mmCIF file of C-alpha atoms in Angstrom:
data_model
loop_
_atom_site.group_PDB
_atom_site.id
_atom_site.type_symbol
_atom_site.label_atom_id
_atom_site.label_comp_id
_atom_site.label_asym_id
_atom_site.label_seq_id
_atom_site.Cartn_x
_atom_site.Cartn_y
_atom_site.Cartn_z
ATOM 1 C CA MET I 82 -34.902 -15.875 -42.645
ATOM 2 C CA ALA I 83 -38.296 -15.376 -43.192
ATOM 3 C CA GLN I 84 -40.795 -17.802 -41.503
ATOM 4 C CA SER I 85 -43.325 -19.499 -43.483
ATOM 5 C CA ARG I 86 -47.058 -18.400 -43.659
ATOM 6 C CA ALA I 87 -48.176 -21.975 -42.287
ATOM 7 C CA SER I 88 -44.846 -22.059 -39.394
ATOM 8 C CA LYS I 89 -46.179 -18.340 -38.020
ATOM 9 C CA LYS I 90 -50.179 -20.106 -38.223
ATOM 10 C CA LEU I 91 -49.498 -22.999 -35.909
ATOM 11 C CA MET I 92 -46.794 -21.425 -33.293
ATOM 12 C CA ASN I 93 -49.864 -19.121 -33.326
ATOM 13 C CA MET I 94 -52.226 -22.220 -32.672
ATOM 14 C CA VAL I 95 -49.298 -23.746 -30.370
ATOM 15 C CA TYR I 96 -49.451 -19.925 -28.095
ATOM 16 C CA GLY I 97 -53.525 -20.238 -28.491
ATOM 17 C CA LEU I 98 -53.672 -23.626 -26.622
ATOM 18 C CA GLY I 99 -50.874 -23.395 -24.438
ATOM 19 C CA ALA I 100 -52.904 -20.676 -22.728
ATOM 20 C CA ALA I 101 -55.715 -22.680 -22.946
ATOM 21 C CA ILE I 102 -54.649 -25.274 -21.127
ATOM 22 C CA VAL I 103 -52.274 -22.695 -18.272
ATOM 23 C CA ILE I 104 -56.282 -21.790 -17.698
ATOM 24 C CA LEU I 105 -57.596 -24.864 -17.116
ATOM 25 C CA GLY I 106 -55.065 -25.625 -14.593
ATOM 26 C CA ALA I 107 -55.809 -22.492 -13.166
ATOM 27 C CA LEU I 108 -59.772 -23.286 -13.007
ATOM 28 C CA PHE I 109 -58.885 -26.779 -11.558
ATOM 29 C CA LYS I 110 -57.040 -24.673 -8.971
ATOM 30 C CA ILE I 111 -58.804 -22.122 -7.802
ATOM 31 C CA MET I 112 -62.527 -24.690 -7.275
ATOM 32 C CA HIS I 113 -60.016 -27.163 -5.872
ATOM 33 C CA TRP I 114 -61.440 -29.179 -8.386
ATOM 34 C CA PRO I 115 -59.073 -33.318 -8.403
ATOM 35 C CA TYR I 116 -56.322 -33.374 -10.536
ATOM 36 C CA GLY I 117 -55.812 -29.824 -10.183
ATOM 37 C CA ASN I 118 -52.415 -28.833 -8.623
ATOM 38 C CA LEU I 119 -51.593 -31.616 -11.472
ATOM 39 C CA MET I 120 -53.407 -29.416 -15.291
ATOM 40 C CA LEU I 121 -52.006 -26.264 -12.706
ATOM 41 C CA ILE I 122 -48.779 -27.918 -13.123
ATOM 42 C CA ILE I 123 -48.985 -28.801 -16.878
ATOM 43 C CA GLY I 124 -50.030 -25.681 -17.799
ATOM 44 C CA LEU I 125 -47.359 -23.781 -16.470
ATOM 45 C CA ILE I 126 -44.840 -26.414 -18.106
ATOM 46 C CA THR I 127 -46.549 -26.218 -21.027
ATOM 47 C CA GLU I 128 -46.314 -22.549 -21.400
ATOM 48 C CA SER I 129 -42.712 -22.515 -20.507
ATOM 49 C CA ILE I 130 -42.162 -25.298 -23.510
ATOM 50 C CA VAL I 131 -44.097 -21.873 -25.342
ATOM 51 C CA PHE I 132 -42.071 -19.684 -24.559
ATOM 52 C CA THR I 133 -39.078 -20.452 -24.539
ATOM 53 C CA VAL I 134 -39.657 -21.399 -28.498
ATOM 54 C CA SER I 135 -41.122 -18.127 -28.922
ATOM 55 C CA ALA I 136 -37.743 -17.073 -27.890
ATOM 56 C CA PHE I 137 -36.059 -18.192 -30.932
ATOM 57 C CA GLU I 138 -38.241 -17.276 -33.264
ATOM 58 C CA PRO I 139 -37.040 -14.873 -35.910
ATOM 59 C CA VAL I 140 -38.387 -11.841 -36.078
ATOM 60 C CA ASP I 141 -39.939 -10.264 -39.044
ATOM 61 C CA ASP I 142 -39.060 -7.432 -40.669
ATOM 62 C CA ASP I 143 -39.694 -4.145 -39.812
ATOM 63 C CA LEU I 144 -41.717 -2.206 -42.421
ATOM 64 C CA ASP I 145 -40.732 1.136 -43.498
ATOM 65 C CA TRP I 146 -43.767 3.680 -43.179
ATOM 66 C CA SER I 147 -40.984 6.578 -45.131
ATOM 67 C CA LEU I 148 -42.405 4.680 -48.408
ATOM 68 C CA VAL I 149 -46.121 5.610 -46.942
ATOM 69 C CA TYR I 150 -45.571 8.586 -45.585
ATOM 70 C CA PRO I 151 -43.092 10.504 -46.955
ATOM 71 C CA GLU I 152 -42.656 13.079 -43.612
ATOM 72 C CA LEU I 153 -41.554 10.914 -41.271
ATOM 73 C CA ALA I 154 -38.346 10.344 -43.233
ATOM 74 C CA GLY I 155 -38.280 14.211 -43.686
ATOM 75 C CA GLY I 156 -39.310 13.992 -47.619
ATOM 76 C CA GLN I 157 -42.212 15.514 -49.109
ATOM 77 C CA GLY I 158 -44.857 14.306 -48.841
ATOM 78 C CA SER I 159 -47.597 14.764 -51.929
ATOM 79 C CA ASN I 160 -48.527 17.990 -53.167
ATOM 80 C CA LYS I 161 -51.692 18.295 -52.105
ATOM 81 C CA LYS I 162 -52.627 22.178 -51.134
ATOM 82 C CA LYS I 163 -53.620 22.368 -47.001
ATOM 83 C CA GLU I 164 -55.792 25.064 -45.820
ATOM 84 C CA GLN I 165 -52.804 26.704 -43.112
ATOM 85 C CA PRO I 166 -54.980 28.527 -41.493
ATOM 86 C CA LYS I 167 -53.437 31.349 -40.238
ATOM 87 C CA ASP I 168 -55.841 32.331 -37.339
ATOM 88 C CA ALA I 169 -57.365 29.763 -35.985
ATOM 89 C CA GLU I 170 -60.177 31.480 -34.910
ATOM 90 C CA GLY I 171 -61.122 33.083 -37.393
ATOM 91 C CA LEU I 172 -61.403 29.794 -39.713
ATOM 92 C CA LEU I 173 -63.485 28.008 -36.497
ATOM 93 C CA SER I 174 -65.905 31.397 -36.154
ATOM 94 C CA LYS I 175 -66.042 31.302 -39.808
ATOM 95 C CA LYS I 176 -67.271 27.633 -40.188
ATOM 96 C CA LEU I 177 -69.785 27.842 -37.123
ATOM 97 C CA ASP I 178 -70.918 31.040 -38.737
ATOM 98 C CA GLU I 179 -71.697 28.835 -41.815
ATOM 99 C CA LEU I 180 -72.954 26.198 -40.242
ATOM 100 C CA LEU I 181 -75.229 28.349 -38.535
ATOM 101 C CA LYS I 182 -76.320 30.128 -42.259
ATOM 102 C CA ASP I 183 -77.242 26.532 -43.427
ATOM 103 C CA ALA I 184 -79.562 25.462 -41.303
ATOM 104 C CA LYS I 185 -81.338 28.948 -40.838
ATOM 105 C CA ILE I 186 -80.827 29.558 -37.395
ATOM 106 C CA ASP I 187 -79.860 33.152 -36.204
ATOM 107 C CA ALA I 188 -79.962 35.755 -33.046
ATOM 108 C CA GLU I 189 -83.874 36.008 -33.086
ATOM 109 C CA LEU I 190 -84.197 32.105 -32.887
ATOM 110 C CA MET I 191 -81.097 32.119 -30.181
ATOM 111 C CA ALA I 192 -82.823 34.969 -27.942
ATOM 112 C CA SER I 193 -86.085 33.157 -28.111
ATOM 113 C CA LEU I 194 -84.565 29.964 -26.877
ATOM 114 C CA GLY I 195 -82.448 31.375 -23.906
ATOM 115 C CA ASN I 196 -86.278 32.427 -23.027
ATOM 116 C CA SER I 197 -87.424 28.762 -22.899
ATOM 117 C CA ILE I 198 -84.683 27.475 -20.873
ATOM 118 C CA LYS I 199 -85.695 30.626 -18.506
ATOM 119 C CA ASN I 200 -89.836 30.007 -18.624
ATOM 120 C CA PHE I 201 -88.768 26.203 -17.930
ATOM 121 C CA GLU I 202 -86.406 26.958 -14.966
ATOM 122 C CA GLY I 203 -89.249 29.642 -13.873
ATOM 123 C CA ALA I 204 -91.656 26.291 -14.006
ATOM 124 C CA ALA I 205 -89.955 24.092 -12.500
ATOM 125 C CA LYS I 206 -88.949 26.592 -9.885
ATOM 126 C CA GLY I 207 -92.587 26.848 -9.284
ATOM 127 C CA ILE I 208 -93.786 23.222 -8.419
ATOM 128 C CA SER I 209 -90.137 22.525 -6.178
ATOM 129 C CA PRO I 210 -92.575 22.713 -3.767
ATOM 130 C CA THR I 211 -95.277 20.636 -4.932
ATOM 131 C CA VAL I 212 -92.658 18.470 -5.445
ATOM 132 C CA ASP I 213 -91.389 17.373 -2.158
ATOM 133 C CA SER I 214 -94.998 18.160 -0.798
ATOM 134 C CA ILE I 215 -96.096 15.098 -2.393
ATOM 135 C CA ALA I 216 -92.554 13.339 -1.354
ATOM 136 C CA ALA I 217 -93.924 14.099 2.264
ATOM 137 C CA THR I 218 -96.926 12.518 1.238
ATOM 138 C CA LYS I 219 -95.479 9.493 0.449
ATOM 139 C CA LYS I 220 -92.832 9.163 3.070
ATOM 140 C CA TYR I 221 -96.102 9.417 5.683
ATOM 141 C CA GLY I 222 -98.071 6.872 3.997
ATOM 142 C CA GLU I 223 -94.565 4.384 3.868
#
């Protein structure tokens, strides 16, 4: 026995409105506004009615995903040839090599990058005492 779209939409609206009433009741109660107790009672009664009604709703049929994904049913999938990596590291290394080649990044460029990083590190270590001195001067000035 399937529910119509209109009845599902109506129940969805009832759930939302019931939850909104509970939230408003809790807000009134937490903020100690007038009628907070009454709002909370009305909200909780509304929510209990909504849950009671939802307990008797029919359950939707489960979708048969094996129709879309035959491997879920133990069947055969489409006949697409998948590349089965015999050596995962080998394929990854090969792809990385191709990417580096396309980007024109070679060993010489990598060595140059390494040297630049080392030079930057040396420069940073060289200015470290100056930075410490400036910080001490600023602290003294305050």
